[in-house]
Amino acid sequence: MVVVGILLVWYILTAGGSTPERWIRYMLTAFLVTFTSNFLFNLFSSIDTGTLSYYLCWFFKTLFHIGLIVGTFTWCGYADTEAGRQNYARRDKRNPHYIPFIIPILFMIINLKTHWAFSIDSELNYVRGWMYQLEMIYLIVAASFLSLSLIYANRKEQDPHKMIHILVTASFPIAMLVGWTLSFIGEGVPVICVAITIEILCLALGNSNIRISVDKLTMVNNRNNLIGFINYKIKNNNGNLYLLMLDIDRFKSINDNYGHLIGDQALVRVTEVLKIACNPYDKRPYIARYGGDEFIIVLEAEYSEVNELCSIINKLMSLESQKTEYKLSVSIGVAKYEEGMTYSDFINKADSELYKVKNKRVLN
């Protein structure tokens, strides 16, 4: 309770308004309710005040189960956004992704009459029934499908930090399974709560690491993360490592003529174009904002594929420019990694090629 409560307060005070961060806040809230309900059940079951304690125990255990269901649903929402989708975030009352989680809620409603999921005996002991086991299997299987979907959707990811975060996020069903399995040793040990807390801690730490490595405006990697990634790829590449440095043409005039807010929108538009252009590649190119209006793309590919990527970026930029009141285009400098280069050598080479391209445009 304390750990999850501290994390929730911290996320409320420091996290932004992005969809993944909202889902994390929802998840922390749901599991805080779950753990608090379990604590209050144990408290009132140890204080026998007759009928009142009996009904309070029923209420808190029912709330515990509902919190567990909602918590699993919110994790699915978070994993869905991490997979690059927004299925759970759709503001649609008929959203089919809500339906699977209505079923275990119905289990709790049915249990009020049948006691098939759990019951409270005369000594205020919690007794699990067959429907409880069905509920846990249902939640673990539902989460496992999304976990596998997350891993598959991010199979192209090359950033080692993000790869680890994806695997930690996808391990949630394993934590649920371990907690459920160990819970058979007895209800006196809240192993499900412990397993979920450890998972949440790992997920929150990984998410914090991702947050500090991402540019807040464009939501691509920032300069600090870029340097680490280039150093990683210098040591781990197939011999065809390229770095593309991109610079928005006449960006200063956009800021001067239309204002800095429009300039920020231009940066975001360019970022979206780069994401779309890079998405089809088997090894997903790494995109970072280097500073100001400069972006860097790092990829392993054949030279023909690099040229094709540059061509696609320019075509998409031309289409994007038709949607704006200002001309939007980029210049691209391309450098291939050569043995013995440091990360700064690699960047400087691409920077030099970029200025050659920009100078040719000025001369023409």
mmCIF file of C-alpha atoms in Angstrom:
data_model
loop_
_atom_site.group_PDB
_atom_site.id
_atom_site.type_symbol
_atom_site.label_atom_id
_atom_site.label_comp_id
_atom_site.label_asym_id
_atom_site.label_seq_id
_atom_site.Cartn_x
_atom_site.Cartn_y
_atom_site.Cartn_z
ATOM 1 C CA MET A 1 0.000 0.000 0.000
ATOM 2 C CA VAL A 2 2.739 2.440 0.989
ATOM 3 C CA VAL A 3 4.911 1.686 -2.054
ATOM 4 C CA VAL A 4 2.055 1.953 -4.548
ATOM 5 C CA GLY A 5 0.683 5.034 -2.780
ATOM 6 C CA ILE A 6 4.056 6.813 -3.005
ATOM 7 C CA LEU A 7 4.355 5.896 -6.683
ATOM 8 C CA LEU A 8 0.850 7.201 -7.385
ATOM 9 C CA VAL A 9 1.534 10.547 -5.682
ATOM 10 C CA TRP A 10 4.839 10.832 -7.528
ATOM 11 C CA TYR A 11 3.177 10.166 -10.901
ATOM 12 C CA ILE A 12 0.409 12.657 -10.175
ATOM 13 C CA LEU A 13 2.961 15.364 -9.314
ATOM 14 C CA THR A 14 5.578 14.688 -12.003
ATOM 15 C CA ALA A 15 4.069 12.787 -14.929
ATOM 16 C CA GLY A 16 2.755 14.537 -18.006
ATOM 17 C CA GLY A 17 -0.490 14.061 -19.861
ATOM 18 C CA SER A 18 0.631 11.393 -22.334
ATOM 19 C CA THR A 19 -1.598 8.334 -22.785
ATOM 20 C CA PRO A 20 0.910 5.833 -21.288
ATOM 21 C CA GLU A 21 1.359 8.016 -18.201
ATOM 22 C CA ARG A 22 -2.401 8.310 -17.730
ATOM 23 C CA TRP A 23 -2.740 4.527 -17.909
ATOM 24 C CA ILE A 24 -0.003 4.121 -15.281
ATOM 25 C CA ARG A 25 -1.875 6.484 -12.951
ATOM 26 C CA TYR A 26 -5.106 4.511 -13.501
ATOM 27 C CA MET A 27 -3.248 1.248 -12.847
ATOM 28 C CA LEU A 28 -1.640 2.513 -9.647
ATOM 29 C CA THR A 29 -5.022 3.782 -8.417
ATOM 30 C CA ALA A 30 -6.724 0.445 -9.141
ATOM 31 C CA PHE A 31 -4.060 -1.606 -7.379
ATOM 32 C CA LEU A 32 -3.939 0.792 -4.432
ATOM 33 C CA VAL A 33 -7.677 0.142 -3.998
ATOM 34 C CA THR A 34 -6.973 -3.607 -4.322
ATOM 35 C CA PHE A 35 -4.249 -3.662 -1.677
ATOM 36 C CA THR A 36 -6.119 -1.327 0.690
ATOM 37 C CA SER A 37 -9.226 -3.502 0.452
ATOM 38 C CA ASN A 38 -7.178 -6.591 1.295
ATOM 39 C CA PHE A 39 -5.637 -4.799 4.287
ATOM 40 C CA LEU A 40 -9.033 -3.628 5.564
ATOM 41 C CA PHE A 41 -10.449 -7.137 5.164
ATOM 42 C CA ASN A 42 -7.665 -8.547 7.337
ATOM 43 C CA LEU A 43 -8.225 -5.761 9.854
ATOM 44 C CA PHE A 44 -11.980 -6.312 10.245
ATOM 45 C CA SER A 45 -11.727 -10.106 10.091
ATOM 46 C CA SER A 46 -9.515 -9.928 13.186
ATOM 47 C CA ILE A 47 -12.046 -7.715 15.006
ATOM 48 C CA ASP A 48 -15.253 -9.679 15.323
ATOM 49 C CA THR A 49 -18.059 -7.208 15.955
ATOM 50 C CA GLY A 50 -20.765 -9.526 14.717
ATOM 51 C CA THR A 51 -22.866 -8.806 11.664
ATOM 52 C CA LEU A 52 -21.103 -5.518 10.872
ATOM 53 C CA SER A 53 -17.687 -7.191 10.554
ATOM 54 C CA TYR A 54 -19.195 -9.947 8.420
ATOM 55 C CA TYR A 55 -20.660 -7.525 5.880
ATOM 56 C CA LEU A 56 -17.568 -5.319 5.901
ATOM 57 C CA CYS A 57 -15.426 -8.385 5.167
ATOM 58 C CA TRP A 58 -17.715 -9.243 2.263
ATOM 59 C CA PHE A 59 -17.530 -5.696 0.959
ATOM 60 C CA PHE A 60 -13.745 -5.380 1.144
ATOM 61 C CA LYS A 61 -13.077 -8.779 -0.438
ATOM 62 C CA THR A 62 -15.490 -7.989 -3.255
ATOM 63 C CA LEU A 63 -13.731 -4.644 -3.721
ATOM 64 C CA PHE A 64 -10.398 -6.506 -3.700
ATOM 65 C CA HIS A 65 -11.503 -8.680 -6.620
ATOM 66 C CA ILE A 66 -12.949 -5.748 -8.577
ATOM 67 C CA GLY A 67 -9.738 -3.777 -8.022
ATOM 68 C CA LEU A 68 -7.708 -6.730 -9.298
ATOM 69 C CA ILE A 69 -9.865 -6.915 -12.433
ATOM 70 C CA VAL A 70 -9.717 -3.160 -13.089
ATOM 71 C CA GLY A 71 -5.972 -3.132 -12.384
ATOM 72 C CA THR A 72 -5.414 -5.854 -14.986
ATOM 73 C CA PHE A 73 -7.554 -3.918 -17.457
ATOM 74 C CA THR A 74 -5.553 -0.721 -16.922
ATOM 75 C CA TRP A 75 -2.305 -2.670 -17.406
ATOM 76 C CA CYS A 76 -3.753 -3.873 -20.729
ATOM 77 C CA GLY A 77 -4.440 -0.239 -21.644
ATOM 78 C CA TYR A 78 -0.840 0.688 -20.843
ATOM 79 C CA ALA A 79 0.591 -2.286 -22.752
ATOM 80 C CA ASP A 80 -1.661 -1.449 -25.695
ATOM 81 C CA THR A 81 -0.227 2.076 -25.953
ATOM 82 C CA GLU A 82 3.329 0.733 -25.556
ATOM 83 C CA ALA A 83 2.597 -1.514 -28.538
ATOM 84 C CA GLY A 84 1.891 1.636 -30.564
ATOM 85 C CA ARG A 85 -1.892 1.321 -30.554
ATOM 86 C CA GLN A 86 -4.732 3.246 -28.935
ATOM 87 C CA ASN A 87 -7.431 0.562 -28.848
ATOM 88 C CA TYR A 88 -8.155 0.805 -25.126
ATOM 89 C CA ALA A 89 -7.893 4.601 -25.150
ATOM 90 C CA ARG A 90 -10.778 5.023 -27.598
ATOM 91 C CA ARG A 91 -13.517 7.119 -26.013
ATOM 92 C CA ASP A 92 -16.264 4.872 -27.278
ATOM 93 C CA LYS A 93 -18.875 3.306 -25.022
ATOM 94 C CA ARG A 94 -19.085 0.410 -27.481
ATOM 95 C CA ASN A 95 -15.338 -0.172 -27.496
ATOM 96 C CA PRO A 96 -15.046 -4.009 -27.786
ATOM 97 C CA HIS A 97 -11.842 -4.004 -25.721
ATOM 98 C CA TYR A 98 -13.894 -3.267 -22.610
ATOM 99 C CA ILE A 99 -16.087 -6.361 -23.043
ATOM 100 C CA PRO A 100 -13.645 -9.072 -21.835
ATOM 101 C CA PHE A 101 -13.317 -7.307 -18.483
ATOM 102 C CA ILE A 102 -17.060 -7.088 -17.939
ATOM 103 C CA ILE A 103 -17.190 -10.889 -17.640
ATOM 104 C CA PRO A 104 -15.098 -11.205 -14.428
ATOM 105 C CA ILE A 105 -17.048 -8.261 -12.959
ATOM 106 C CA LEU A 106 -20.170 -10.362 -13.564
ATOM 107 C CA PHE A 107 -18.473 -13.161 -11.625
ATOM 108 C CA MET A 108 -18.437 -10.879 -8.575
ATOM 109 C CA ILE A 109 -22.085 -9.956 -9.020
ATOM 110 C CA ILE A 110 -23.039 -13.637 -9.337
ATOM 111 C CA ASN A 111 -20.946 -14.425 -6.279
ATOM 112 C CA LEU A 112 -23.132 -12.200 -4.083
ATOM 113 C CA LYS A 113 -25.885 -14.791 -4.534
ATOM 114 C CA THR A 114 -24.029 -18.056 -5.185
ATOM 115 C CA HIS A 115 -20.725 -17.707 -3.237
ATOM 116 C CA TRP A 116 -19.038 -19.571 -6.111
ATOM 117 C CA ALA A 117 -16.029 -17.210 -6.191
ATOM 118 C CA PHE A 118 -15.514 -16.849 -2.450
ATOM 119 C CA SER A 119 -17.381 -16.905 0.823
ATOM 120 C CA ILE A 120 -16.847 -15.649 4.370
ATOM 121 C CA ASP A 121 -17.509 -18.262 7.052
ATOM 122 C CA SER A 122 -18.844 -17.676 10.542
ATOM 123 C CA GLU A 123 -15.318 -17.114 11.894
ATOM 124 C CA LEU A 124 -14.710 -14.449 9.214
ATOM 125 C CA ASN A 125 -12.313 -16.642 7.262
ATOM 126 C CA TYR A 126 -11.994 -16.099 3.515
ATOM 127 C CA VAL A 127 -12.804 -19.259 1.557
ATOM 128 C CA ARG A 128 -12.064 -19.344 -2.169
ATOM 129 C CA GLY A 129 -14.377 -21.179 -4.574
ATOM 130 C CA TRP A 130 -14.039 -22.605 -8.066
ATOM 131 C CA MET A 131 -15.093 -19.345 -9.734
ATOM 132 C CA TYR A 132 -12.119 -17.571 -8.119
ATOM 133 C CA GLN A 133 -9.758 -19.962 -9.898
ATOM 134 C CA LEU A 134 -11.658 -19.352 -13.141
ATOM 135 C CA GLU A 135 -11.374 -15.585 -12.603
ATOM 136 C CA MET A 136 -7.592 -15.765 -12.135
ATOM 137 C CA ILE A 137 -7.130 -18.012 -15.170
ATOM 138 C CA TYR A 138 -9.277 -15.645 -17.214
ATOM 139 C CA LEU A 139 -7.278 -12.554 -16.191
ATOM 140 C CA ILE A 140 -3.904 -14.245 -16.751
ATOM 141 C CA VAL A 141 -4.908 -15.541 -20.195
ATOM 142 C CA ALA A 142 -6.367 -12.147 -21.241
ATOM 143 C CA ALA A 143 -3.192 -10.357 -20.119
ATOM 144 C CA SER A 144 -0.981 -12.986 -21.780
ATOM 145 C CA PHE A 145 -2.549 -12.367 -25.188
ATOM 146 C CA LEU A 146 -1.781 -8.653 -24.912
ATOM 147 C CA SER A 147 1.693 -9.396 -23.548
ATOM 148 C CA LEU A 148 2.529 -11.504 -26.611
ATOM 149 C CA SER A 149 1.017 -8.808 -28.842
ATOM 150 C CA LEU A 150 3.279 -6.196 -27.201
ATOM 151 C CA ILE A 151 6.408 -8.287 -27.779
ATOM 152 C CA TYR A 152 5.426 -8.945 -31.399
ATOM 153 C CA ALA A 153 4.610 -5.282 -32.108
ATOM 154 C CA ASN A 154 8.023 -4.209 -30.800
ATOM 155 C CA ARG A 155 10.102 -6.982 -32.347
ATOM 156 C CA LYS A 156 11.834 -4.349 -34.525
ATOM 157 C CA GLU A 157 12.946 -2.248 -31.558
ATOM 158 C CA GLN A 158 16.724 -1.732 -31.407
ATOM 159 C CA ASP A 159 17.125 0.561 -28.390
ATOM 160 C CA PRO A 160 18.311 -1.778 -25.572
ATOM 161 C CA HIS A 161 16.654 0.364 -22.872
ATOM 162 C CA LYS A 162 13.280 0.174 -24.586
ATOM 163 C CA MET A 163 13.710 -3.545 -25.294
ATOM 164 C CA ILE A 164 14.220 -4.213 -21.578
ATOM 165 C CA HIS A 165 11.248 -2.010 -20.667
ATOM 166 C CA ILE A 166 9.044 -3.887 -23.137
ATOM 167 C CA LEU A 167 10.058 -7.242 -21.645
ATOM 168 C CA VAL A 168 9.415 -5.972 -18.098
ATOM 169 C CA THR A 169 5.995 -4.655 -19.133
ATOM 170 C CA ALA A 170 5.160 -7.915 -20.894
ATOM 171 C CA SER A 171 6.071 -9.937 -17.777
ATOM 172 C CA PHE A 172 2.935 -8.773 -15.902
ATOM 173 C CA PRO A 173 0.982 -12.019 -16.593
ATOM 174 C CA ILE A 174 3.953 -13.986 -15.221
ATOM 175 C CA ALA A 175 3.810 -11.977 -11.979
ATOM 176 C CA MET A 176 0.076 -12.675 -11.776
ATOM 177 C CA LEU A 177 0.649 -16.397 -12.397
ATOM 178 C CA VAL A 178 3.417 -16.641 -9.797
ATOM 179 C CA GLY A 179 1.332 -14.759 -7.226
ATOM 180 C CA TRP A 180 -1.739 -16.915 -7.876
ATOM 181 C CA THR A 181 0.277 -20.144 -7.708
ATOM 182 C CA LEU A 182 1.984 -19.182 -4.439
ATOM 183 C CA SER A 183 -1.350 -18.074 -2.961
ATOM 184 C CA PHE A 184 -2.224 -21.751 -2.507
ATOM 185 C CA ILE A 185 0.191 -21.832 0.450
ATOM 186 C CA GLY A 186 -2.413 -19.848 2.388
ATOM 187 C CA GLU A 187 -4.324 -16.611 2.492
ATOM 188 C CA GLY A 188 -2.278 -15.344 5.428
ATOM 189 C CA VAL A 189 0.464 -14.331 3.001
ATOM 190 C CA PRO A 190 -0.685 -11.713 0.417
ATOM 191 C CA VAL A 191 1.577 -13.118 -2.322
ATOM 192 C CA ILE A 192 -0.548 -11.801 -5.200
ATOM 193 C CA CYS A 193 -0.242 -8.269 -3.802
ATOM 194 C CA VAL A 194 3.519 -8.697 -3.330
ATOM 195 C CA ALA A 195 4.034 -10.094 -6.846
ATOM 196 C CA ILE A 196 2.045 -7.253 -8.429
ATOM 197 C CA THR A 197 3.874 -4.636 -6.325
ATOM 198 C CA ILE A 198 7.275 -5.924 -7.492
ATOM 199 C CA GLU A 199 6.037 -5.867 -11.093
ATOM 200 C CA ILE A 200 4.698 -2.310 -10.712
ATOM 201 C CA LEU A 201 7.988 -1.155 -9.174
ATOM 202 C CA CYS A 202 10.002 -2.596 -12.075
ATOM 203 C CA LEU A 203 7.574 -1.107 -14.595
ATOM 204 C CA ALA A 204 7.657 2.333 -12.938
ATOM 205 C CA LEU A 205 11.464 2.360 -12.812
ATOM 206 C CA GLY A 206 11.650 1.363 -16.471
ATOM 207 C CA ASN A 207 9.086 3.978 -17.432
ATOM 208 C CA SER A 208 11.019 6.649 -15.519
ATOM 209 C CA ASN A 209 14.172 5.694 -17.406
ATOM 210 C CA ILE A 210 12.288 6.029 -20.704
ATOM 211 C CA ARG A 211 10.855 9.412 -19.632
ATOM 212 C CA ILE A 212 14.261 10.938 -18.939
ATOM 213 C CA SER A 213 15.567 9.724 -22.303
ATOM 214 C CA VAL A 214 12.735 11.187 -24.387
ATOM 215 C CA ASP A 215 12.419 14.718 -25.768
ATOM 216 C CA LYS A 216 9.296 16.186 -24.150
ATOM 217 C CA LEU A 217 8.091 18.095 -27.216
ATOM 218 C CA THR A 218 8.562 15.589 -30.026
ATOM 219 C CA MET A 219 8.412 12.379 -27.929
ATOM 220 C CA VAL A 220 11.424 10.870 -29.690
ATOM 221 C CA ASN A 221 14.768 10.079 -28.072
ATOM 222 C CA ASN A 222 16.776 12.996 -26.745
ATOM 223 C CA ARG A 223 20.456 13.814 -27.191
ATOM 224 C CA ASN A 224 21.683 12.015 -24.063
ATOM 225 C CA ASN A 225 19.997 8.784 -25.060
ATOM 226 C CA LEU A 226 21.262 9.205 -28.631
ATOM 227 C CA ILE A 227 24.927 9.219 -27.598
ATOM 228 C CA GLY A 228 24.468 6.049 -25.568
ATOM 229 C CA PHE A 229 22.694 4.346 -28.457
ATOM 230 C CA ILE A 230 25.363 5.300 -31.018
ATOM 231 C CA ASN A 231 28.069 3.923 -28.722
ATOM 232 C CA TYR A 232 26.032 0.715 -28.365
ATOM 233 C CA LYS A 233 25.595 0.362 -32.142
ATOM 234 C CA ILE A 234 29.285 1.089 -32.806
ATOM 235 C CA LYS A 235 30.037 -2.040 -30.772
ATOM 236 C CA ASN A 236 27.092 -4.035 -32.160
ATOM 237 C CA ASN A 237 26.440 -3.622 -35.888
ATOM 238 C CA ASN A 238 26.534 -5.661 -39.087
ATOM 239 C CA GLY A 239 28.991 -3.386 -40.913
ATOM 240 C CA ASN A 240 26.300 -1.293 -42.603
ATOM 241 C CA LEU A 241 25.630 1.350 -39.982
ATOM 242 C CA TYR A 242 24.408 4.741 -41.207
ATOM 243 C CA LEU A 243 23.639 8.027 -39.520
ATOM 244 C CA LEU A 244 21.291 10.572 -41.093
ATOM 245 C CA MET A 245 21.345 14.147 -39.844
ATOM 246 C CA LEU A 246 18.273 16.189 -40.767
ATOM 247 C CA ASP A 247 17.774 19.916 -40.511
ATOM 248 C CA ILE A 248 14.480 21.762 -41.110
ATOM 249 C CA ASP A 249 14.927 24.262 -43.934
ATOM 250 C CA ARG A 250 14.255 27.923 -43.059
ATOM 251 C CA PHE A 251 13.129 26.977 -39.553
ATOM 252 C CA LYS A 252 14.113 30.379 -38.164
ATOM 253 C CA SER A 253 11.769 32.087 -40.618
ATOM 254 C CA ILE A 254 8.901 29.863 -39.420
ATOM 255 C CA ASN A 255 9.539 30.992 -35.841
ATOM 256 C CA ASP A 256 9.982 34.636 -36.858
ATOM 257 C CA ASN A 257 6.932 34.843 -39.128
ATOM 258 C CA TYR A 258 4.456 32.554 -37.339
ATOM 259 C CA GLY A 259 5.659 32.404 -33.735
ATOM 260 C CA HIS A 260 7.407 29.805 -31.603
ATOM 261 C CA LEU A 261 4.249 27.799 -30.937
ATOM 262 C CA ILE A 262 3.837 27.204 -34.679
ATOM 263 C CA GLY A 263 7.552 26.417 -34.771
ATOM 264 C CA ASP A 264 6.994 23.753 -32.109
ATOM 265 C CA GLN A 265 4.133 22.341 -34.202
ATOM 266 C CA ALA A 266 6.511 22.163 -37.176
ATOM 267 C CA LEU A 267 8.960 20.113 -35.089
ATOM 268 C CA VAL A 268 6.172 17.723 -34.099
ATOM 269 C CA ARG A 269 5.020 17.422 -37.749
ATOM 270 C CA VAL A 270 8.548 16.532 -38.853
ATOM 271 C CA THR A 271 8.792 13.940 -36.080
ATOM 272 C CA GLU A 272 5.561 12.269 -37.190
ATOM 273 C CA VAL A 273 6.838 12.132 -40.783
ATOM 274 C CA LEU A 274 10.071 10.485 -39.624
ATOM 275 C CA LYS A 275 8.165 7.898 -37.593
ATOM 276 C CA ILE A 276 5.958 7.005 -40.563
ATOM 277 C CA ALA A 277 8.932 6.794 -42.920
ATOM 278 C CA CYS A 278 10.946 4.567 -40.557
ATOM 279 C CA ASN A 279 8.152 2.253 -39.433
ATOM 280 C CA PRO A 280 8.195 -0.302 -42.324
ATOM 281 C CA TYR A 281 11.851 -1.291 -41.872
ATOM 282 C CA ASP A 282 12.624 -4.731 -40.409
ATOM 283 C CA LYS A 283 15.184 -3.188 -38.064
ATOM 284 C CA ARG A 284 13.381 -0.081 -36.884
ATOM 285 C CA PRO A 285 15.590 2.995 -37.398
ATOM 286 C CA TYR A 286 16.379 4.942 -34.246
ATOM 287 C CA ILE A 287 15.072 8.538 -34.242
ATOM 288 C CA ALA A 288 16.339 11.292 -31.949
ATOM 289 C CA ARG A 289 16.098 15.046 -31.660
ATOM 290 C CA TYR A 290 19.700 16.234 -31.639
ATOM 291 C CA GLY A 291 18.896 19.823 -30.726
ATOM 292 C CA GLY A 292 16.861 22.757 -32.013
ATOM 293 C CA ASP A 293 15.529 21.785 -35.446
ATOM 294 C CA GLU A 294 18.064 18.990 -36.014
ATOM 295 C CA PHE A 295 17.152 15.314 -35.929
ATOM 296 C CA ILE A 296 19.254 12.173 -36.254
ATOM 297 C CA ILE A 297 18.290 8.756 -37.578
ATOM 298 C CA VAL A 298 20.554 5.749 -36.965
ATOM 299 C CA LEU A 299 19.941 2.556 -38.911
ATOM 300 C CA GLU A 300 21.526 -0.652 -40.139
ATOM 301 C CA ALA A 301 20.722 -1.051 -43.827
ATOM 302 C CA GLU A 302 22.102 -1.297 -47.340
ATOM 303 C CA TYR A 303 23.015 1.975 -49.043
ATOM 304 C CA SER A 304 20.094 1.583 -51.457
ATOM 305 C CA GLU A 305 17.703 1.335 -48.495
ATOM 306 C CA VAL A 306 19.195 4.478 -46.950
ATOM 307 C CA ASN A 307 18.657 6.368 -50.211
ATOM 308 C CA GLU A 308 15.122 5.034 -50.369
ATOM 309 C CA LEU A 309 14.457 6.237 -46.805
ATOM 310 C CA CYS A 310 15.730 9.727 -47.667
ATOM 311 C CA SER A 311 13.479 9.780 -50.729
ATOM 312 C CA ILE A 312 10.447 8.672 -48.698
ATOM 313 C CA ILE A 313 11.122 11.328 -46.051
ATOM 314 C CA ASN A 314 11.310 14.063 -48.696
ATOM 315 C CA LYS A 315 8.094 12.871 -50.371
ATOM 316 C CA LEU A 316 6.228 12.718 -47.070
ATOM 317 C CA MET A 317 7.542 16.137 -46.105
ATOM 318 C CA SER A 318 6.238 17.528 -49.382
ATOM 319 C CA LEU A 319 2.785 16.094 -48.651
ATOM 320 C CA GLU A 320 2.898 17.412 -45.075
ATOM 321 C CA SER A 321 3.860 20.857 -46.350
ATOM 322 C CA GLN A 322 0.570 21.022 -48.260
ATOM 323 C CA LYS A 323 -1.272 20.956 -44.914
ATOM 324 C CA THR A 324 0.583 23.953 -43.486
ATOM 325 C CA GLU A 325 0.610 27.697 -44.137
ATOM 326 C CA TYR A 326 4.398 27.608 -44.409
ATOM 327 C CA LYS A 327 6.796 25.561 -46.552
ATOM 328 C CA LEU A 328 8.071 22.542 -44.677
ATOM 329 C CA SER A 329 11.086 20.602 -45.930
ATOM 330 C CA VAL A 330 14.313 19.087 -44.614
ATOM 331 C CA SER A 331 17.913 18.706 -45.729
ATOM 332 C CA ILE A 332 19.580 15.349 -45.050
ATOM 333 C CA GLY A 333 23.250 14.513 -44.565
ATOM 334 C CA VAL A 334 24.208 10.823 -44.722
ATOM 335 C CA ALA A 335 27.296 9.219 -43.175
ATOM 336 C CA LYS A 336 28.401 5.587 -43.056
ATOM 337 C CA TYR A 337 30.239 4.303 -40.016
ATOM 338 C CA GLU A 338 33.898 3.505 -40.562
ATOM 339 C CA GLU A 339 36.051 1.406 -38.256
ATOM 340 C CA GLY A 340 37.705 3.459 -35.542
ATOM 341 C CA MET A 341 35.151 6.254 -35.500
ATOM 342 C CA THR A 342 33.911 7.618 -32.187
ATOM 343 C CA TYR A 343 30.316 8.731 -31.794
ATOM 344 C CA SER A 344 31.387 12.372 -32.252
ATOM 345 C CA ASP A 345 33.307 11.480 -35.451
ATOM 346 C CA PHE A 346 30.202 9.743 -36.767
ATOM 347 C CA ILE A 347 27.942 12.720 -36.019
ATOM 348 C CA ASN A 348 30.451 15.252 -37.374
ATOM 349 C CA LYS A 349 30.732 13.346 -40.639
ATOM 350 C CA ALA A 350 26.945 13.420 -41.112
ATOM 351 C CA ASP A 351 26.898 17.092 -40.088
ATOM 352 C CA SER A 352 29.518 17.879 -42.738
ATOM 353 C CA GLU A 353 27.453 16.063 -45.384
ATOM 354 C CA LEU A 354 24.368 17.984 -44.268
ATOM 355 C CA TYR A 355 26.045 21.347 -44.826
ATOM 356 C CA LYS A 356 27.199 20.235 -48.266
ATOM 357 C CA VAL A 357 23.561 19.533 -49.144
ATOM 358 C CA LYS A 358 22.382 22.875 -47.712
ATOM 359 C CA ASN A 359 25.148 24.787 -49.572
ATOM 360 C CA LYS A 360 24.167 23.146 -52.871
ATOM 361 C CA ARG A 361 20.563 24.260 -52.312
ATOM 362 C CA VAL A 362 21.709 27.833 -51.682
ATOM 363 C CA LEU A 363 23.841 27.836 -54.844
ATOM 364 C CA ASN A 364 20.960 26.447 -56.882
#
